[in-house]
């Protein structure tokens, strides 16, 4: 039988906690805590420990508790799992082993698992709570539901709580919600409306665990305590910039189904970093304990931010992410994800106090170190001619250091050439004995350093705030919607942009460095032109776009997204030149998966491309109906043609299906295509031909071992592939070598061995048909990404 234990030992209550005075003012009572998702990962890592900490602080304070772990599984299956989790909770060092053992035993006796799946389950829970209150003669103080479940379940659970599990007799109800709170403005609005139908605003606690970090919660008190120092300099005349940075070394393996939908901006910037930005720049409240004033000032600041567009952001994606997506989502190698794993955004506030002050919000996975901080960098007008180590010459800055990194612990650091911060209270202490480390350009000895007197876990802190009814550490509906209103236009503008690919870790070097120009942000690295001879020993992250020679022809190499961007720009340049000179541009495109990223780039970014004056031809086609997935034309149509404004009569699919037959020589399909291009293409010379190259060295549908020299003067021929579908139609080398410009696109680590072989091979049509590409009066360029070039 479930037993509630009354803790009456006065010796056990010599303990305090954040906001407990407010709770005491309401008088004691019984509190039911229900963690929905009580055996999940978050509950296991943080929530049960946090509620045990709450119980430790409240023990003997007059309140009594019941703890429920709720879930979809039947009780007989989940109860053992729950108690294995509960056995792992621990006490802080200031609690004696005897007291800890007693309270832990009582905590386990106060806890049980309940299946919470149907409305009847919630009704049964409410019935049990009511019966317990009556049997033991207790007054109910409140019910706390923590929804540690996916966001799509919030509205349904909130409705069940509202209809069947509300407390009576004036007791409070608090429902805690974990992020994500929507995917964009519209979805957040829908979710807020759904929740608002069941819960009052004061009953909802949207938790952002960053607001429980001790350094983050210190920002407003620090500004208040040091107001006489900060008020004269907390403005555009003195602040050079503000940086809010969260760097992580881990990848997102195991989280791809979630992460690929959200990405780094939704996962980190829209919530954690935006909250920190508000605390740094909001009008300082007169009363820090007033939730209404704090939230009102946050909202005022958020509404004063200038709109964010794609010129205010750069995005990146670590190199292995594509393979992780393919593996975890069971996608093919053709799958191209635009989800960023790195983002740097510059924000500006439309306010005289901060006019022109850039606020950088930066976060990413697979970076060089794990660290989080907010830095306010001040202008320094002192110039030291000789003694550069003089304290006055060094950076002037305040750093709110969240933890990890070189310092290793949370701290507030104020450079000594700025001011000495006000004395600490009981919760913070000054540190003067430093280890020899640098923090953001300064030795730690050049800072005045304050640290928490006792390190506390963020969830435990926020749970104590929820119990106390303090709402200024949580996200209100108004702030949530205002934040999404700021970020949604940026997310929409970035949705079609290919992130810059970066290798990860220390190999990133300067690849992700950014520079600011006015109100815009760009990657700092410019195009670097080097020859292959200069590559020896160089890390590929030390250059972006490389030009050199490959097989005596022009070569352009870069990370994949930069290479595609460059190739698309070159094709548009060729198109504009041809249209300017002759009024028409003839472009022949190959099939397969290699050019898909290029098709996306052309469709989504090159709005000024002269498509109305462009004729699109095919380099090759499989002998299948054009409606089948294997059809090159179908792929071309789906990924490019249907997204651009091109006259239908300018599109020239290869006639592989005539007389209800596929590639029958008597139907003369190859000859018909040849006659069409002779009629429309001046001198049968395409302006631009895009080719790929297979692992076996084939190009177009010209395969090793094929009788390529038998094509004679033909421009189009039927060929045989060693793989299904065997029959193909293809431009011949004769047609390809008449072109003004031919580009061969080679991408992926799998092509590295081929690239190596081709670099050492003279013309060998029998083994490597691509070696026969050599325009007679035009030019050849190889576009090779770093994966294929360097392996």
XYZ file of C-alpha atoms in Angstrom, residues 57-770:
714
model
C 15.296 21.051 1.007
C 11.646 20.753 1.998
C 11.986 17.857 4.418
C 10.439 18.816 7.748
C 9.236 22.162 6.437
C 5.576 21.299 6.853
C 4.865 20.115 3.313
C 4.247 16.476 2.529
C 4.783 14.843 -0.845
C 3.750 12.070 -3.164
C 5.817 11.292 -6.261
C 4.476 9.509 -9.322
C 6.341 8.327 -12.369
C 3.845 8.132 -15.213
C 4.153 6.470 -18.600
C 2.454 4.472 -21.316
C 3.794 1.090 -20.141
C 1.834 -1.127 -17.719
C 2.841 -0.817 -14.060
C 4.198 -4.355 -13.747
C 6.658 -3.661 -16.551
C 7.737 -0.099 -15.661
C 7.804 -0.187 -11.844
C 11.164 -2.031 -11.658
C 12.637 0.442 -14.167
C 11.460 3.400 -12.102
C 12.936 2.117 -8.867
C 16.268 1.354 -10.524
C 16.345 5.056 -11.457
C 15.268 6.212 -7.985
C 18.012 4.206 -6.325
C 20.624 6.336 -8.139
C 19.605 9.688 -6.601
C 22.250 11.228 -4.359
C 22.763 13.924 -1.752
C 25.117 16.869 -1.852
C 28.296 16.787 0.228
C 26.818 18.969 2.978
C 24.252 16.295 3.861
C 25.407 13.677 6.379
C 25.361 10.033 5.226
C 22.844 9.157 7.956
C 20.423 11.921 6.980
C 20.881 11.115 3.289
C 20.107 7.425 3.811
C 16.960 8.250 5.821
C 15.608 10.754 3.311
C 16.434 8.543 0.350
C 14.551 5.661 1.924
C 11.565 7.919 2.562
C 11.729 9.322 -0.982
C 11.473 5.806 -2.404
C 8.528 5.005 -0.111
C 6.759 8.159 -1.311
C 7.207 7.213 -4.972
C 5.314 4.884 -7.271
C 4.680 4.228 -10.934
C 1.301 4.695 -12.614
C 0.272 3.986 -16.176
C -0.991 7.277 -17.664
C -2.314 6.507 -21.107
C -6.078 7.003 -21.218
C -8.480 9.501 -19.699
C -9.508 6.785 -17.263
C -5.890 6.488 -16.082
C -5.820 10.205 -15.211
C -9.204 9.899 -13.503
C -7.884 7.011 -11.416
C -4.827 9.076 -10.464
C -7.040 11.966 -9.342
C -9.180 9.530 -7.352
C -6.126 8.089 -5.586
C -4.847 11.570 -4.677
C -8.257 12.583 -3.280
C -8.615 9.370 -1.269
C -5.130 9.762 0.176
C -5.852 13.346 1.221
C -9.076 12.265 2.959
C -7.605 9.191 4.615
C -4.649 11.050 6.075
C -6.487 14.308 6.797
C -4.220 16.470 4.680
C -4.832 19.822 3.042
C -3.748 19.894 -0.586
C -1.210 22.568 -1.535
C -0.919 21.715 -5.228
C -0.187 19.327 -8.085
C 2.877 19.533 -10.260
C 2.851 17.738 -13.613
C 6.173 17.551 -15.452
C 5.594 16.564 -19.107
C 8.824 14.860 -20.122
C 7.268 13.649 -23.381
C 7.385 14.707 -27.058
C 5.714 18.049 -27.730
C 3.017 16.492 -29.938
C 1.576 14.880 -26.793
C 1.287 18.119 -24.779
C -2.190 19.202 -25.876
C -3.764 15.784 -25.289
C -2.206 15.394 -21.840
C -3.124 18.963 -20.885
C -6.739 18.242 -21.832
C -6.765 15.084 -19.693
C -5.275 16.980 -16.741
C -7.812 19.790 -17.138
C -10.831 17.521 -17.405
C -9.954 14.972 -14.744
C -6.945 15.862 -12.618
C -7.317 19.446 -11.470
C -6.927 19.998 -7.721
C -9.838 21.452 -5.753
C -10.162 23.768 -2.758
C -7.881 26.467 -4.140
C -4.754 24.303 -4.481
C -2.425 25.239 -7.308
C -1.768 23.389 -10.565
C 1.582 23.687 -12.369
C 2.351 21.958 -15.658
C 5.943 21.933 -16.878
C 6.658 21.735 -20.614
C 9.986 20.815 -22.203
C 11.216 22.312 -25.486
C 10.752 22.282 -28.420
C 7.750 24.589 -28.178
C 6.853 24.374 -31.842
C 8.847 24.274 -35.071
C 8.109 27.816 -36.257
C 5.771 30.707 -35.461
C 2.660 29.042 -36.830
C 3.154 25.704 -35.071
C 4.047 27.457 -31.798
C 0.879 29.537 -32.118
C -1.241 26.424 -32.715
C 0.341 24.622 -29.751
C -0.131 27.659 -27.506
C -3.792 27.897 -28.487
C -4.324 24.189 -27.820
C -2.654 24.432 -24.413
C -4.556 27.629 -23.659
C -7.821 25.741 -24.059
C -6.881 23.546 -21.098
C -4.434 25.519 -18.951
C -4.154 29.070 -17.684
C -1.006 31.036 -18.471
C 0.029 31.076 -14.815
C -0.223 27.270 -14.726
C 2.242 26.670 -17.579
C 6.000 26.527 -16.970
C 7.913 26.234 -20.256
C 11.344 25.188 -19.135
C 14.597 26.295 -20.730
C 17.318 24.640 -18.666
C 19.767 27.407 -19.596
C 17.807 29.733 -17.318
C 18.667 27.388 -14.474
C 22.416 27.666 -15.044
C 23.881 29.608 -12.148
C 25.876 31.998 -14.329
C 22.866 32.764 -16.538
C 20.658 33.412 -13.512
C 23.428 35.691 -12.174
C 23.317 38.077 -15.176
C 20.515 40.316 -13.913
C 21.726 40.359 -10.273
C 25.248 41.175 -11.503
C 23.951 44.079 -13.570
C 21.953 45.292 -10.571
C 24.812 44.932 -8.051
C 27.227 46.772 -10.345
C 24.792 49.324 -11.699
C 26.928 52.320 -10.705
C 29.848 50.945 -12.789
C 27.807 49.637 -15.679
C 25.217 52.339 -16.252
C 27.696 54.805 -17.840
C 29.233 52.163 -20.167
C 26.333 49.791 -20.981
C 25.608 51.477 -24.309
C 26.686 51.892 -27.942
C 29.342 54.458 -27.078
C 31.339 51.909 -25.088
C 30.251 48.396 -26.109
C 32.041 47.096 -29.201
C 30.012 43.906 -29.514
C 28.242 41.193 -27.571
C 28.944 37.493 -28.197
C 26.830 34.578 -26.999
C 28.515 31.305 -27.884
C 27.803 27.632 -27.289
C 30.371 25.285 -28.837
C 30.083 21.509 -28.718
C 32.506 18.779 -29.741
C 29.918 16.009 -30.070
C 28.067 14.980 -33.212
C 24.344 14.196 -33.288
C 24.502 10.431 -33.819
C 21.438 8.777 -32.363
C 19.436 12.043 -32.477
C 19.138 12.424 -36.256
C 15.334 11.805 -36.456
C 14.849 14.821 -34.152
C 17.827 16.922 -35.164
C 17.285 16.761 -38.927
C 13.877 18.382 -38.423
C 15.171 21.134 -36.147
C 18.840 21.937 -36.696
C 21.074 24.139 -34.617
C 19.042 27.361 -34.886
C 15.842 25.814 -33.544
C 17.742 23.611 -31.088
C 19.919 26.298 -29.496
C 19.698 29.846 -30.893
C 15.943 30.403 -30.875
C 15.724 29.496 -27.193
C 18.917 29.271 -25.077
C 20.962 31.991 -26.737
C 17.970 34.276 -27.271
C 17.181 34.061 -23.552
C 20.747 35.032 -22.667
C 20.588 37.906 -25.172
C 17.450 39.230 -23.478
C 19.048 39.101 -20.027
C 22.083 41.045 -21.260
C 20.225 43.775 -23.145
C 16.801 44.162 -21.502
C 15.994 47.188 -19.418
C 17.143 46.428 -15.884
C 14.048 45.704 -13.729
C 13.507 47.764 -10.608
C 12.505 44.600 -8.768
C 14.366 41.461 -9.848
C 11.956 39.223 -7.944
C 8.951 40.569 -9.848
C 8.173 37.971 -12.515
C 5.776 40.351 -14.261
C 8.374 43.123 -14.581
C 11.159 40.777 -15.686
C 8.995 39.152 -18.369
C 7.622 42.533 -19.501
C 11.137 43.940 -19.967
C 12.263 40.810 -21.809
C 9.356 41.124 -24.219
C 10.057 44.817 -24.799
C 13.662 44.027 -25.727
C 12.677 41.120 -27.975
C 10.213 43.277 -29.858
C 12.877 45.929 -30.482
C 15.189 43.582 -32.426
C 15.597 44.319 -36.116
C 14.324 41.585 -38.477
C 16.690 38.720 -39.254
C 17.278 37.775 -42.896
C 19.698 35.489 -44.673
C 22.328 38.260 -44.754
C 22.381 38.151 -40.961
C 23.389 34.486 -40.814
C 25.866 31.918 -42.055
C 25.310 28.201 -41.620
C 27.435 25.071 -41.782
C 27.139 21.307 -41.560
C 29.807 18.921 -40.350
C 31.043 16.557 -43.019
C 29.882 13.249 -41.532
C 26.329 14.496 -41.002
C 25.169 13.425 -44.467
C 26.180 9.811 -43.855
C 24.551 9.846 -40.420
C 21.292 11.056 -41.977
C 21.434 8.359 -44.641
C 22.059 5.678 -42.026
C 19.630 6.698 -39.282
C 16.817 7.767 -41.593
C 17.466 4.879 -43.994
C 17.953 7.283 -46.917
C 19.799 6.735 -50.157
C 23.072 8.424 -51.034
C 21.071 10.903 -53.113
C 19.590 12.420 -49.959
C 20.829 15.997 -49.482
C 20.037 17.561 -46.114
C 20.112 21.333 -45.673
C 19.922 21.045 -41.883
C 22.634 23.221 -40.324
C 24.764 21.912 -37.473
C 26.533 25.288 -37.149
C 25.138 28.798 -37.297
C 26.431 32.302 -36.642
C 23.826 35.062 -36.551
C 24.246 38.782 -36.025
C 21.370 40.657 -34.402
C 20.843 44.379 -33.865
C 18.514 46.241 -31.533
C 16.472 49.184 -32.794
C 17.131 51.297 -29.731
C 19.307 54.325 -29.105
C 21.143 52.570 -26.270
C 22.417 49.746 -28.498
C 22.281 51.269 -31.976
C 25.017 49.767 -34.152
C 26.156 47.235 -31.511
C 26.356 43.778 -33.120
C 25.126 40.839 -31.065
C 26.636 37.576 -32.253
C 24.835 34.327 -31.496
C 26.962 31.313 -32.426
C 26.567 27.606 -31.871
C 27.653 24.399 -33.518
C 28.355 20.703 -33.250
C 31.736 19.074 -33.961
C 33.723 22.181 -33.059
C 37.139 22.363 -31.436
C 36.028 22.552 -27.790
C 33.047 22.309 -25.491
C 32.389 25.710 -23.985
C 29.618 28.225 -23.451
C 29.865 31.902 -22.618
C 28.424 35.357 -23.110
C 30.967 38.116 -23.595
C 30.451 41.853 -23.564
C 33.505 43.367 -25.243
C 34.103 47.063 -24.616
C 35.972 49.521 -26.796
C 39.501 50.268 -25.682
C 40.907 53.601 -26.794
C 44.230 53.100 -25.035
C 47.190 52.342 -27.301
C 50.416 51.191 -25.695
C 53.451 51.878 -27.833
C 55.854 49.570 -26.009
C 54.482 47.784 -22.969
C 51.746 45.708 -24.588
C 51.357 43.621 -21.434
C 50.228 46.672 -19.515
C 46.796 45.944 -18.078
C 45.345 49.043 -19.779
C 46.209 47.707 -23.249
C 44.426 44.419 -22.871
C 40.816 43.713 -23.888
C 38.130 45.221 -21.705
C 35.415 42.659 -21.237
C 32.887 40.978 -18.991
C 32.500 37.247 -19.510
C 29.620 35.168 -18.193
C 31.287 31.774 -18.474
C 28.764 28.937 -18.400
C 31.366 26.206 -17.898
C 33.712 23.663 -19.479
C 36.371 25.027 -21.873
C 39.795 26.099 -20.651
C 38.486 27.377 -17.324
C 36.453 24.280 -16.560
C 33.938 25.836 -14.156
C 31.154 28.465 -14.252
C 32.235 31.996 -13.410
C 31.678 35.696 -13.968
C 34.913 37.365 -15.108
C 35.519 41.122 -15.283
C 38.799 42.283 -16.802
C 40.804 44.252 -14.254
C 41.143 47.252 -16.557
C 37.366 47.718 -16.455
C 36.280 47.774 -12.788
C 36.281 45.662 -9.665
C 32.798 44.205 -9.258
C 30.770 44.637 -6.104
C 31.267 42.180 -3.279
C 29.657 38.758 -3.438
C 26.741 37.429 -1.408
C 26.407 34.069 0.319
C 25.714 32.306 -2.997
C 28.865 33.566 -4.759
C 32.503 33.901 -3.812
C 35.570 35.635 -5.229
C 38.456 33.516 -6.531
C 41.995 34.831 -6.399
C 44.027 31.635 -6.649
C 43.972 30.831 -10.367
C 45.358 28.093 -12.527
C 47.409 29.273 -15.491
C 44.842 29.396 -18.318
C 43.677 31.936 -20.877
C 40.041 32.896 -21.249
C 39.100 34.738 -24.462
C 42.424 36.450 -24.993
C 43.304 37.198 -21.391
C 45.047 35.215 -18.693
C 42.584 34.388 -15.950
C 44.827 36.364 -13.601
C 43.859 39.504 -15.568
C 40.250 39.100 -14.437
C 38.333 39.644 -11.253
C 36.647 36.253 -10.917
C 33.462 35.307 -9.086
C 32.156 31.724 -8.900
C 29.148 30.011 -7.286
C 29.805 29.089 -3.653
C 28.172 25.705 -4.359
C 27.663 24.327 -7.852
C 24.027 23.481 -8.491
C 22.474 21.553 -11.371
C 20.227 23.606 -13.661
C 17.182 21.323 -13.509
C 17.317 21.158 -9.715
C 17.381 24.957 -9.584
C 14.416 25.321 -11.930
C 12.415 22.667 -10.096
C 12.813 24.686 -6.903
C 11.571 27.777 -8.794
C 8.528 25.868 -10.087
C 7.702 24.722 -6.560
C 8.019 28.306 -5.342
C 5.848 29.641 -8.174
C 8.588 31.898 -9.558
C 7.894 32.413 -13.263
C 10.683 34.775 -14.315
C 12.955 31.799 -15.079
C 10.484 30.370 -17.591
C 9.233 31.165 -21.076
C 5.874 32.887 -21.280
C 3.503 32.496 -24.235
C 4.108 36.106 -25.309
C 7.878 35.714 -25.288
C 7.687 32.363 -27.041
C 5.628 33.775 -29.909
C 7.748 36.923 -30.135
C 10.881 34.785 -30.360
C 9.405 32.616 -33.131
C 8.240 35.761 -34.942
C 11.876 36.884 -34.964
C 13.422 33.562 -36.013
C 10.858 32.110 -38.433
C 11.578 34.505 -41.347
C 15.293 33.723 -41.035
C 14.654 29.981 -40.954
C 12.480 30.269 -44.059
C 15.129 32.269 -45.916
C 17.821 29.699 -45.033
C 15.747 26.611 -45.857
C 17.064 26.334 -49.419
C 20.666 27.362 -48.738
C 23.353 24.699 -48.689
C 25.317 24.896 -45.433
C 29.090 25.153 -45.682
C 30.574 21.706 -45.090
C 33.256 21.557 -42.391
C 35.361 18.541 -41.396
C 34.880 18.829 -37.637
C 37.084 19.399 -34.589
C 40.487 21.033 -34.890
C 40.491 20.484 -38.666
C 37.936 23.290 -38.968
C 40.722 25.797 -38.300
C 39.554 29.119 -39.840
C 36.738 27.671 -41.965
C 33.959 28.914 -39.693
C 35.449 32.320 -38.868
C 33.080 35.152 -39.726
C 33.388 38.845 -40.366
C 30.870 41.629 -39.937
C 30.149 44.320 -42.476
C 27.506 46.793 -41.463
C 24.554 44.757 -40.299
C 25.557 41.682 -42.331
C 27.672 38.643 -41.529
C 29.707 36.476 -43.888
C 32.298 33.755 -43.664
C 35.723 35.319 -43.395
C 37.570 32.958 -45.732
C 37.980 34.190 -49.267
C 38.775 32.155 -52.367
C 42.340 30.916 -52.177
C 44.045 30.016 -55.460
C 46.835 27.470 -55.223
C 48.310 24.816 -57.448
C 48.309 21.072 -56.662
C 52.051 21.263 -55.966
C 51.293 23.555 -53.032
C 48.947 21.023 -51.447
C 51.596 18.909 -49.798
C 50.813 18.538 -46.111
C 48.192 21.284 -46.121
C 44.934 20.708 -44.316
C 41.982 21.113 -46.671
C 40.376 23.436 -44.144
C 43.073 25.996 -44.907
C 41.504 26.860 -48.243
C 38.036 27.121 -49.663
C 38.176 27.060 -53.463
C 41.323 25.778 -55.118
C 42.212 26.238 -58.765
C 44.861 24.211 -60.494
C 45.415 21.669 -63.241
C 44.078 18.138 -63.592
C 44.958 16.035 -66.647
C 46.330 19.225 -68.236
C 42.906 20.870 -67.980
C 41.511 23.490 -65.618
C 40.544 22.181 -62.176
C 38.336 23.762 -59.527
C 38.135 22.092 -56.122
C 36.333 22.980 -52.895
C 34.144 21.556 -50.203
C 30.973 20.238 -51.760
C 28.630 23.190 -51.188
C 31.245 25.745 -52.265
C 32.024 23.678 -55.350
C 28.349 23.472 -56.327
C 27.948 27.194 -55.730
C 30.945 27.888 -57.979
C 29.778 25.531 -60.738
C 26.275 27.024 -60.729
C 27.757 30.512 -60.993
C 29.983 29.409 -63.900
C 27.018 27.920 -65.766
C 25.021 31.115 -65.285
C 27.998 33.153 -66.472
C 28.236 31.010 -69.614
C 24.472 31.371 -70.149
C 24.501 35.136 -69.832
C 27.470 35.419 -72.209
C 25.837 33.158 -74.812
C 22.488 34.945 -74.640
C 24.200 38.317 -74.881
C 26.148 37.192 -77.950
C 23.615 35.053 -79.807
C 20.296 35.259 -77.977
C 20.263 31.577 -76.955
C 22.051 29.172 -74.593
C 22.240 25.424 -75.230
C 22.923 23.385 -72.076
C 23.323 19.582 -71.988
C 22.933 17.921 -68.596
C 23.901 14.415 -67.509
C 21.850 12.058 -65.351
C 22.623 10.169 -62.163
C 22.847 11.405 -58.586
C 25.942 13.605 -58.897
C 24.265 16.724 -60.369
C 21.240 16.764 -58.016
C 22.813 19.263 -55.631
C 23.594 21.471 -58.633
C 19.986 21.253 -59.833
C 18.794 22.329 -56.381
C 21.221 25.242 -56.380
C 20.124 26.459 -59.814
C 16.448 26.125 -58.945
C 16.565 27.779 -55.536
C 19.186 30.507 -55.880
C 19.668 31.574 -59.505
C 16.501 33.556 -60.036
C 18.138 35.750 -62.702
C 19.224 32.772 -64.819
C 18.077 33.362 -68.446
C 15.903 30.245 -68.574
C 13.561 31.685 -71.223
C 16.474 31.799 -73.654
C 17.936 28.434 -72.550
C 17.466 25.077 -74.256
C 18.019 22.086 -71.953
C 19.310 18.914 -73.611
C 20.243 15.541 -72.218
C 23.709 13.999 -72.235
C 22.326 10.489 -71.788
C 19.207 8.556 -70.897
C 18.305 5.126 -69.645
C 15.991 3.127 -71.901
C 13.015 3.202 -69.535
C 9.678 5.031 -69.735
C 10.103 8.659 -68.619
C 7.620 8.083 -65.789
C 9.844 5.528 -64.037
C 12.226 6.465 -61.187
C 15.278 5.284 -63.197
C 14.598 7.852 -65.926
C 17.202 10.607 -66.080
C 14.589 12.941 -67.511
C 12.215 12.285 -64.619
C 15.007 13.142 -62.172
C 15.898 16.275 -64.152
C 12.257 17.339 -64.196
C 11.649 16.715 -60.489
C 14.784 18.447 -59.252
C 15.105 21.322 -61.733
C 12.691 21.779 -64.625
C 9.459 21.941 -62.655
C 10.939 24.654 -60.425
C 12.052 27.096 -63.131
C 10.275 29.201 -65.737
C 11.458 27.625 -68.954
C 9.304 27.274 -72.107
C 8.249 23.654 -72.589
C 9.461 23.730 -76.195
C 12.977 24.519 -74.940
C 13.159 21.155 -73.143
C 14.557 18.263 -75.193
C 14.191 14.786 -73.632
C 15.863 11.924 -75.449
C 13.324 9.870 -77.481
C 13.976 6.473 -75.894
C 10.341 5.363 -76.193
C 8.912 5.326 -79.707
C 6.111 3.193 -81.130
C 5.501 1.863 -77.623
C 8.985 0.328 -77.679
C 12.218 1.180 -75.849
C 15.431 1.975 -77.760
C 14.746 -0.206 -80.797
C 17.285 0.713 -83.462
C 14.710 0.568 -86.248
C 12.757 3.370 -84.553
C 15.732 5.707 -85.237
C 15.458 7.507 -81.870
C 19.171 8.358 -81.726
C 19.057 9.732 -85.265
C 15.963 11.816 -84.498
C 17.717 13.418 -81.491
C 20.802 14.086 -83.593
C 18.717 15.751 -86.293
C 16.965 17.901 -83.696
C 20.210 19.176 -82.192
C 21.744 19.780 -85.666
C 18.683 21.848 -86.518
C 18.649 23.959 -83.353
C 22.255 24.034 -82.118
C 24.577 26.143 -84.230
C 27.314 23.903 -85.613
C 26.042 21.162 -83.258
C 28.211 22.837 -80.621
C 26.576 23.006 -77.212
C 27.535 26.068 -75.204
C 27.927 23.995 -72.018
C 27.916 20.252 -71.336
C 27.876 18.900 -67.796
C 29.296 15.405 -67.367
C 29.770 13.086 -64.437
C 32.169 10.191 -64.172
C 31.375 6.750 -62.789
C 33.501 4.629 -60.490
C 34.504 2.617 -63.565
C 35.610 5.687 -65.535
C 32.521 5.927 -67.765
C 31.049 9.284 -68.688
C 27.635 10.025 -70.194
C 26.577 6.472 -71.152
C 29.926 5.644 -72.712
C 31.200 2.616 -70.815
C 34.559 0.815 -70.581
C 34.920 -1.839 -73.247
C 32.367 -0.133 -75.497
C 33.185 0.364 -79.152
C 33.428 4.117 -78.904
C 35.519 4.415 -82.055
C 32.628 2.845 -84.021
C 30.433 5.891 -83.517
C 32.215 7.711 -86.349
C 30.622 11.101 -87.071
C 27.437 10.271 -85.141
C 26.459 12.714 -82.399
C 23.981 10.414 -80.627
C 24.194 6.630 -80.239
C 22.576 3.669 -78.519
C 24.977 2.074 -76.040
C 25.130 -0.832 -73.612
C 25.632 -0.514 -69.843
C 27.083 -3.333 -67.733
C 24.347 -2.639 -65.148
C 20.579 -2.577 -65.496
C 18.889 -1.051 -67.371
C 21.438 -2.143 -69.946
C 20.214 -0.129 -72.919
C 21.108 3.575 -73.021
C 21.073 6.527 -75.380
C 24.021 8.890 -75.185
C 25.832 11.782 -76.772
C 29.008 10.501 -78.371
C 32.511 11.776 -77.754
C 32.181 13.478 -81.133
C 29.247 15.550 -79.886
C 30.847 16.229 -76.499
C 34.133 17.399 -78.005
C 32.362 19.943 -80.230
C 31.133 21.889 -77.174
C 32.322 25.379 -76.236
C 32.796 24.268 -72.632
C 32.657 20.856 -70.946
C 32.535 20.462 -67.154
C 33.191 17.136 -65.422
C 31.746 17.042 -61.888
C 33.346 14.519 -59.486
C 32.260 14.273 -55.831
C 32.581 11.936 -52.871
C 35.271 9.952 -51.064
C 34.327 6.923 -53.152
C 35.732 8.670 -56.233
C 39.143 9.364 -54.688
C 40.778 6.210 -56.042
C 39.384 6.928 -59.524
C 40.680 10.513 -59.406
C 44.091 9.194 -58.408
C 44.085 6.753 -61.330
C 42.902 9.368 -63.819
C 45.638 11.766 -62.707
C 48.224 9.173 -63.804
C 46.553 7.910 -66.980
C 46.939 9.122 -70.536
C 44.043 8.668 -72.959
C 42.660 5.146 -72.541
C 39.179 4.914 -74.033
C 38.898 1.192 -73.533
C 39.353 1.410 -69.749
C 38.460 5.040 -68.933
C 36.082 6.552 -71.554
C 36.187 9.898 -69.736
